[in-house]
C-alpha positions as a printed NumPy array, in Angstrom:
array([[  1.931, -13.065,  49.639],
       [  3.755, -12.001,  52.245],
       [  2.744, -10.951,  55.523],
       [  4.171,  -8.586,  58.159],
       [  3.01 ,  -7.956,  61.664],
       [  2.835,  -4.334,  62.124],
       [  2.415,  -3.965,  66.066],
       [  3.02 ,  -5.945,  69.004],
       [  2.062,  -5.792,  72.655],
       [  4.301,  -3.703,  74.099],
       [  4.604,  -6.573,  77.251],
       [  5.296,  -9.132,  75.5  ],
       [  5.059,  -9.311,  71.742],
       [  1.734, -11.201,  71.666],
       [  1.269, -13.336,  68.621],
       [ -1.395, -12.776,  66.099],
       [ -4.064, -15.638,  65.224],
       [ -4.869, -15.046,  61.709],
       [ -8.315, -16.126,  62.306],
       [ -8.983, -13.46 ,  64.573],
       [ -8.293, -10.454,  61.68 ],
       [-11.397,  -8.422,  61.164],
       [-11.623,  -7.104,  57.859],
       [-14.377,  -4.499,  58.238],
       [-11.767,  -1.665,  58.766],
       [ -9.494,  -2.718,  56.114],
       [ -7.186,   0.592,  55.137],
       [ -5.477,   1.186,  51.762],
       [ -3.213,   4.133,  51.437],
       [ -3.482,   4.734,  55.092],
       [ -0.969,   6.305,  57.492],
       [  0.725,   3.53 ,  59.645],
       [  2.555,   1.326,  57.072],
       [ -0.23 ,   0.92 ,  54.322],
       [  0.593,   2.709,  50.936],
       [  1.157,   2.237,  47.494],
       [  4.499,   1.404,  46.026],
       [  5.52 ,   0.96 ,  42.139],
       [  5.285,  -3.013,  42.342],
       [  3.203,  -3.718,  45.179],
       [ -0.044,  -2.412,  46.927],
       [  0.353,  -2.143,  50.859],
       [ -3.141,  -2.895,  52.734],
       [ -3.402,  -2.171,  56.151],
       [ -5.497,  -4.455,  58.55 ],
       [ -6.506,  -3.774,  61.955],
       [ -5.23 ,  -5.947,  65.032],
       [ -7.924,  -6.78 ,  67.778],
       [ -7.303,  -4.736,  70.637],
       [ -6.349,  -1.144,  71.922],
       [ -5.743,   1.188,  68.504],
       [ -1.979,   1.559,  69.407],
       [ -1.105,  -2.121,  68.906],
       [ -0.821,  -1.509,  65.185],
       [ -1.873,  -3.418,  62.335],
       [ -1.066,  -5.976,  60.028],
       [  0.598,  -4.689,  56.365],
       [ -0.633,  -7.107,  53.518],
       [  1.451,  -6.569,  50.241],
       [ -0.514,  -7.722,  47.367],
       [  1.006,  -7.671,  43.422],
       [ -0.232,  -4.828,  41.987],
       [ -1.274,  -5.551,  38.621],
       [ -2.198,  -2.172,  37.467],
       [  1.085,  -0.732,  38.302],
       [  2.503,  -3.702,  35.914],
       [  0.539,  -2.994,  33.316],
       [  1.023,   0.715,  33.424],
       [  4.765,   0.043,  33.605],
       [  4.92 ,  -2.334,  30.569],
       [  2.93 ,   0.633,  28.578],
       [  5.667,   3.212,  29.309],
       [  7.709,   1.538,  26.759],
       [  6.93 ,   3.332,  23.352],
       [  7.481,   0.476,  21.139],
       [  5.084,  -1.599,  23.212],
       [  2.285,   0.842,  23.199],
       [  2.731,   1.608,  19.118],
       [  2.637,  -2.668,  18.791],
       [ -0.604,  -2.876,  21.013],
       [ -2.297,   0.489,  19.205],
       [ -1.421,  -1.337,  15.719],
       [ -2.98 ,  -4.33 ,  16.809],
       [ -6.392,  -2.527,  18.358],
       [ -6.607,  -0.635,  15.401],
       [ -6.406,  -3.131,  12.934],
       [ -9.03 ,  -5.835,  14.601],
       [-11.296,  -2.722,  14.863],
       [-11.257,  -1.732,  11.365],
       [-11.328,  -5.505,  10.089],
       [-14.32 ,  -6.438,  12.198],
       [-16.154,  -3.476,  10.519],
       [-15.217,  -3.666,   6.892],
       [-14.96 ,  -7.474,   6.314],
       [-17.667,  -7.483,   3.804],
       [-15.813,  -5.255,   1.402],
       [-12.775,  -7.544,   1.662],
       [-14.667, -10.071,   0.563],
       [-16.1  ,  -9.057,  -2.285],
       [-12.723,  -7.363,  -3.489],
       [-10.89 , -10.565,  -3.313],
       [-13.478, -12.309,  -5.413],
       [-13.402,  -9.681,  -7.892],
       [ -9.67 ,  -9.247,  -8.112],
       [ -9.14 , -13.393,  -8.718],
       [-11.801, -13.197, -11.186],
       [-14.569, -15.359,  -9.385],
       [-18.309, -14.638, -10.007],
       [-19.776, -11.223, -11.02 ],
       [-17.041,  -8.288, -12.468],
       [-19.289,  -5.822, -10.684],
       [-19.443,  -4.922,  -7.144],
       [-23.376,  -5.117,  -6.979],
       [-23.738,  -8.34 ,  -8.568],
       [-21.125,  -9.921,  -6.603],
       [-22.906,  -8.973,  -3.486],
       [-26.01 , -10.482,  -4.762],
       [-24.082, -13.633,  -5.76 ],
       [-22.543, -13.758,  -2.393],
       [-25.702, -13.351,  -0.661],
       [-27.774, -16.088,  -2.681],
       [-24.801, -18.829,  -2.303],
       [-24.078, -18.255,   1.458],
       [-26.493, -15.808,   2.868],
       [-25.379, -13.178,   4.878],
       [-22.674, -14.832,   6.684],
       [-20.954, -15.608,   3.359],
       [-20.149, -11.4  ,   3.497],
       [-18.139, -12.718,   6.615],
       [-16.483, -15.594,   5.045],
       [-12.883, -15.997,   6.257],
       [-13.605, -13.342,   8.702],
       [-12.3  , -15.376,  11.731],
       [ -9.017, -15.908,   9.922],
       [ -9.009, -12.361,   8.791],
       [ -9.096, -11.115,  12.328],
       [ -6.23 , -13.787,  13.501],
       [ -4.473, -12.443,  10.425],
       [ -4.888,  -8.655,  10.897],
       [ -4.216,  -8.263,  14.622],
       [ -0.446,  -9.63 ,  14.309],
       [  0.042,  -8.026,  11.144],
       [ -0.966,  -4.425,  12.042],
       [  0.633,  -4.635,  15.518],
       [  4.079,  -5.946,  13.293],
       [  3.78 ,  -3.257,  10.416],
       [  3.185,  -0.146,  12.234],
       [  5.226,  -0.657,  15.016],
       [  8.115,  -1.792,  12.574],
       [  7.352,   1.423,  10.916],
       [  7.601,   3.447,  13.921],
       [ 10.673,   1.867,  15.068],
       [ 12.353,   1.887,  12.091],
       [ 11.58 ,   5.316,  11.413],
       [ 13.108,   6.806,  14.685],
       [ 16.09 ,   4.622,  14.512],
       [ 17.016,   6.373,  10.47 ],
       [ 16.222,   9.531,  11.941],
       [ 18.791,   9.323,  14.896],
       [ 21.155,   7.605,  12.49 ],
       [ 21.165,  10.628,  10.012],
       [ 21.532,  13.12 ,  12.488],
       [ 24.798,  11.248,  13.768],
       [ 25.886,  10.782,  10.105],
       [ 25.459,  14.541,   9.696],
       [ 28.021,  15.072,  12.823],
       [ 30.295,  12.148,  11.928],
       [ 30.034,  11.461,   8.342],
       [ 28.113,   8.419,   6.355],
       [ 29.599,   5.325,   6.542],
       [ 32.481,   4.866,   4.014],
       [ 33.611,   1.488,   2.152],
       [ 37.351,   1.506,   0.672],
       [ 38.162,  -0.543,  -2.721],
       [ 42.055,  -0.494,  -2.605],
       [ 43.164,   3.145,  -1.981],
       [ 39.357,   4.46 ,  -2.695],
       [ 37.267,   5.524,  -0.135],
       [ 33.724,   5.614,  -1.314],
       [ 31.136,   7.575,   1.386],
       [ 27.648,   5.752,   1.064],
       [ 25.141,   8.705,   0.841],
       [ 22.728,   7.386,   3.434],
       [ 21.719,  10.533,   4.404],
       [ 19.903,  10.869,   1.305],
       [ 17.635,   8.544,   1.902],
       [ 14.237,   9.015,   3.461],
       [ 13.622,   7.719,   7.205],
       [  9.607,   7.472,   6.151],
       [ 10.388,   5.527,   3.157],
       [ 12.897,   2.861,   4.508],
       [ 10.523,   2.469,   7.656],
       [  7.596,   1.717,   5.511],
       [  9.499,  -0.804,   2.981],
       [ 10.877,  -2.589,   6.445],
       [  7.355,  -2.418,   7.956],
       [  5.897,  -4.075,   4.51 ],
       [  8.344,  -6.89 ,   4.633],
       [  8.678,  -7.603,   8.159],
       [  4.9  ,  -8.109,   8.617],
       [  4.786, -10.023,   5.328],
       [  7.184, -12.389,   6.574],
       [  5.505, -12.909,   9.861],
       [  2.112, -13.269,   8.66 ],
       [  2.19 , -14.722,   4.953],
       [  0.398, -18.093,   6.107],
       [ -2.431, -16.522,   7.386],
       [ -3.019, -14.707,   3.98 ],
       [ -3.279, -17.917,   2.223],
       [ -5.482, -19.398,   4.583],
       [ -8.006, -16.37 ,   4.094],
       [ -7.785, -16.156,   0.272],
       [ -8.278, -19.827,   0.093],
       [-11.55 , -19.725,   2.361],
       [-12.559, -16.849,   0.693],
       [-12.434, -18.219,  -2.728],
       [-13.471, -21.519,  -2.225],
       [-15.901, -21.828,   0.862],
       [-16.767, -25.338,  -0.18 ],
       [-13.466, -26.569,  -0.104],
       [-11.73 , -25.136,   2.766],
       [-14.714, -24.555,   5.473],
       [-12.677, -23.969,   8.123],
       [ -9.102, -22.892,   9.403],
       [ -8.244, -26.624,  10.473],
       [ -9.411, -28.006,   7.102],
       [ -7.713, -25.392,   5.078],
       [ -4.235, -25.945,   6.95 ],
       [ -4.217, -29.574,   6.68 ],
       [ -5.132, -29.789,   2.976],
       [ -2.602, -27.12 ,   2.137],
       [ -0.049, -28.82 ,   4.207],
       [ -0.431, -32.196,   3.005],
       [ -0.507, -31.146,  -0.543],
       [  2.537, -28.723,  -0.684],
       [  4.303, -29.032,   2.796],
       [  5.397, -26.091,   4.77 ],
       [  5.994, -24.368,   1.551],
       [  2.378, -24.236,   0.223],
       [  1.492, -21.92 ,   3.178],
       [  4.356, -19.685,   1.688],
       [  2.724, -20.176,  -2.01 ],
       [  3.535, -16.551,  -3.424],
       [  5.759, -15.132,  -0.727],
       [  8.153, -13.578,  -3.398],
       [  5.511, -11.764,  -5.726],
       [  4.022, -10.801,  -2.302],
       [  7.236,  -9.196,  -1.536],
       [  7.303,  -7.73 ,  -4.681],
       [  4.213,  -6.201,  -4.664],
       [  4.207,  -4.909,  -1.   ],
       [  7.225,  -3.337,  -1.104],
       [  6.045,  -0.254,  -3.323],
       [  2.82 ,  -0.379,  -2.076],
       [  3.975,   0.07 ,   1.797],
       [  6.749,   2.155,   1.132],
       [  4.338,   4.732,  -0.892],
       [  1.226,   4.194,   1.61 ],
       [  3.549,   5.589,   4.531],
       [  5.505,   8.052,   2.829],
       [  2.394,   9.517,   1.587],
       [  0.453,   9.675,   4.987],
       [  3.403,  11.223,   6.887],
       [  4.005,  13.728,   4.116],
       [  0.709,  14.782,   3.787],
       [  0.027,  14.767,   7.581],
       [  2.93 ,  16.859,   8.061],
       [  2.481,  19.335,   5.198],
       [ -1.139,  19.617,   5.996],
       [ -0.031,  20.495,  10.318],
       [  2.4  ,  23.118,   8.787],
       [  0.431,  24.749,   6.321],
       [ -2.78 ,  25.037,   9.017],
       [ -0.092,  25.706,  11.712],
       [ -1.313,  22.731,  13.726],
       [  0.704,  20.513,  16.28 ],
       [ -1.938,  17.759,  16.182],
       [ -5.257,  16.733,  13.869],
       [ -8.636,  15.777,  14.491],
       [-10.043,  12.258,  13.834],
       [-11.843,  13.431,  10.681],
       [ -8.79 ,  14.975,   9.234],
       [ -6.593,  11.758,  10.394],
       [ -9.57 ,   9.734,   8.299],
       [ -9.117,  11.812,   5.24 ],
       [ -5.518,  11.654,   4.929],
       [ -5.362,   7.883,   5.686],
       [ -7.863,   7.348,   3.226],
       [ -6.221,   9.435,   0.471],
       [ -2.921,   8.191,   1.277],
       [ -4.291,   4.355,   0.96 ],
       [ -5.839,   5.627,  -2.439],
       [ -2.591,   6.651,  -3.842],
       [ -0.696,   3.599,  -2.768],
       [ -3.039,   1.082,  -3.773],
       [ -3.614,   2.465,  -7.449],
       [  0.087,   2.794,  -7.972],
       [  0.686,  -0.868,  -6.945],
       [ -2.47 ,  -2.322,  -8.18 ],
       [ -1.494,  -4.56 , -11.247],
       [  1.103,  -6.03 ,  -8.985],
       [ -1.8  ,  -6.926,  -6.75 ],
       [ -3.746,  -8.498,  -9.527],
       [ -0.608, -10.604, -10.264],
       [ -0.341, -11.308,  -6.887],
       [ -3.665, -12.465,  -6.116],
       [ -3.346, -14.752,  -9.088],
       [ -0.245, -16.641,  -8.483],
       [ -1.765, -17.403,  -4.706],
       [ -5.116, -18.774,  -6.106],
       [ -4.022, -20.494,  -9.181],
       [ -3.596, -23.817,  -8.093],
       [ -7.373, -23.781,  -7.182],
       [ -8.645, -23.128, -10.41 ],
       [ -5.986, -25.412, -11.994],
       [ -3.776, -23.194, -14.251],
       [ -1.197, -21.011, -11.868],
       [  1.526, -18.737, -13.772],
       [  5.257, -19.683, -13.239],
       [  6.065, -16.07 , -11.881],
       [  4.909, -12.355, -11.566],
       [  5.384, -11.325, -15.011],
       [  3.901, -14.091, -16.581],
       [  0.854, -13.532, -14.479],
       [  0.552, -10.167, -15.788],
       [  1.251, -11.151, -19.466],
       [ -1.686, -13.44 , -18.947],
       [ -4.032, -11.012, -17.914],
       [ -2.736,  -8.299, -20.545],
       [ -3.672, -11.171, -22.802],
       [ -7.039, -12.458, -21.783],
       [ -8.371,  -8.869, -20.893],
       [ -5.962,  -6.064, -22.192],
       [ -4.473,  -3.53 , -20.213],
       [ -7.715,  -2.327, -18.51 ],
       [ -7.557,  -6.043, -16.873],
       [ -4.413,  -4.88 , -14.732],
       [ -6.956,  -2.592, -12.678],
       [-10.095,  -5.525, -12.837],
       [-11.783,  -4.998,  -9.345],
       [ -9.833,  -0.985,  -8.647],
       [-13.087,   0.177,  -7.592],
       [-13.72 ,  -2.744,  -5.345],
       [-10.327,  -2.184,  -3.555],
       [-10.535,   1.559,  -3.294],
       [-13.715,   1.053,  -1.418],
       [-12.486,  -1.355,   0.782],
       [ -8.548,   0.644,   1.019],
       [ -9.912,   4.075,   1.507],
       [-11.933,   3.276,   4.618],
       [ -9.941,   0.641,   5.827],
       [ -6.51 ,   3.206,   5.382],
       [ -8.793,   6.02 ,   6.676],
       [-10.233,   4.101,   9.981],
       [ -7.089,   2.072,  10.726],
       [ -5.229,   5.272,  10.82 ],
       [ -7.48 ,   7.116,  12.747],
       [ -7.954,   4.147,  15.323],
       [ -4.321,   4.04 ,  15.742],
       [ -3.556,   7.549,  16.334],
       [ -6.496,   7.292,  19.057],
       [ -4.962,   4.292,  20.653],
       [ -1.502,   5.91 ,  20.487],
       [ -2.957,   9.026,  22.369],
       [ -4.388,   6.68 ,  24.667],
       [ -1.267,   4.416,  25.858],
       [  1.157,   7.185,  25.797],
       [ -0.86 ,   9.912,  27.974],
       [  1.364,  11.87 ,  30.407],
       [ -0.552,  10.296,  33.195],
       [  0.508,   6.94 ,  32.14 ],
       [  4.496,   8.197,  33.154],
       [  3.577,   9.613,  36.317]])
């Protein structure tokens, strides 16, 4: 903290005794030295004696200004919006996630209501939120990375395509043959969606493994610490990335389709309705429809991925995703590839819709014009 003596006596420059300062007449933003700066808050304190003696200027770090400056960065605001949206959504919809996971991996009843009753009988109401702590720890960084990466890559691709239209696309030369790479045909939205899925999966996959283990076998994995220790001791770091390849294979089409559907439907709807922005209910509906479409297309890959991830618990783990798909078809027929689809849809639709609604709301708040004043 810096302290400056703003006024001195005319005769001999009297010194100020700090113990004699009176704080009853503190002035913030007043004339005569006190005011507001970008990084400091200047507070004027009166000196004892005649009023024309001046005062004391105390400069304090302005935390509020620092936060506003930090959030002026668009990428930061998008990452924070994604984290907040994910956390708020998961806190409400955790029970549906628990039921969906049990049905997908074949634990307990094959019906939604039956699975619900089983959880209540075995673990009580808190069983519906089994693994929710790790779920919250997982979803906050996952959604922040995913949505932030999507927005950043989409903007970068759009900017690059505009440049390629003027200067031409990148070329490669094979001998005397020059080949122009048709990057201008790529969709920035699709590329952004794919990049978002890959980045979030690589960063947060260990948390997904912990969450699934705790959800499927609560007795063996009662807490995050115990689950981590058991997996690490049994399989090392590789155990925390069990099923990473099938997860990426399953995530890529889902994430690409999910973001492509959302942006396409939202843009088309705005154009048809001649709107520049959408209401919260409209964002909720568009987000839900996007999630349902993407989930349905990629659901068989999700079934295979879950089987691979929890296969070690049940004592049988298919060697790869194709083997897992073949095993499901052999045991249950093609309908087995969509086992748990209804529960998944009940979870995906509200999750997707609410997430986009919260995300757009937080972006409106954090990127509001008043933050740039």
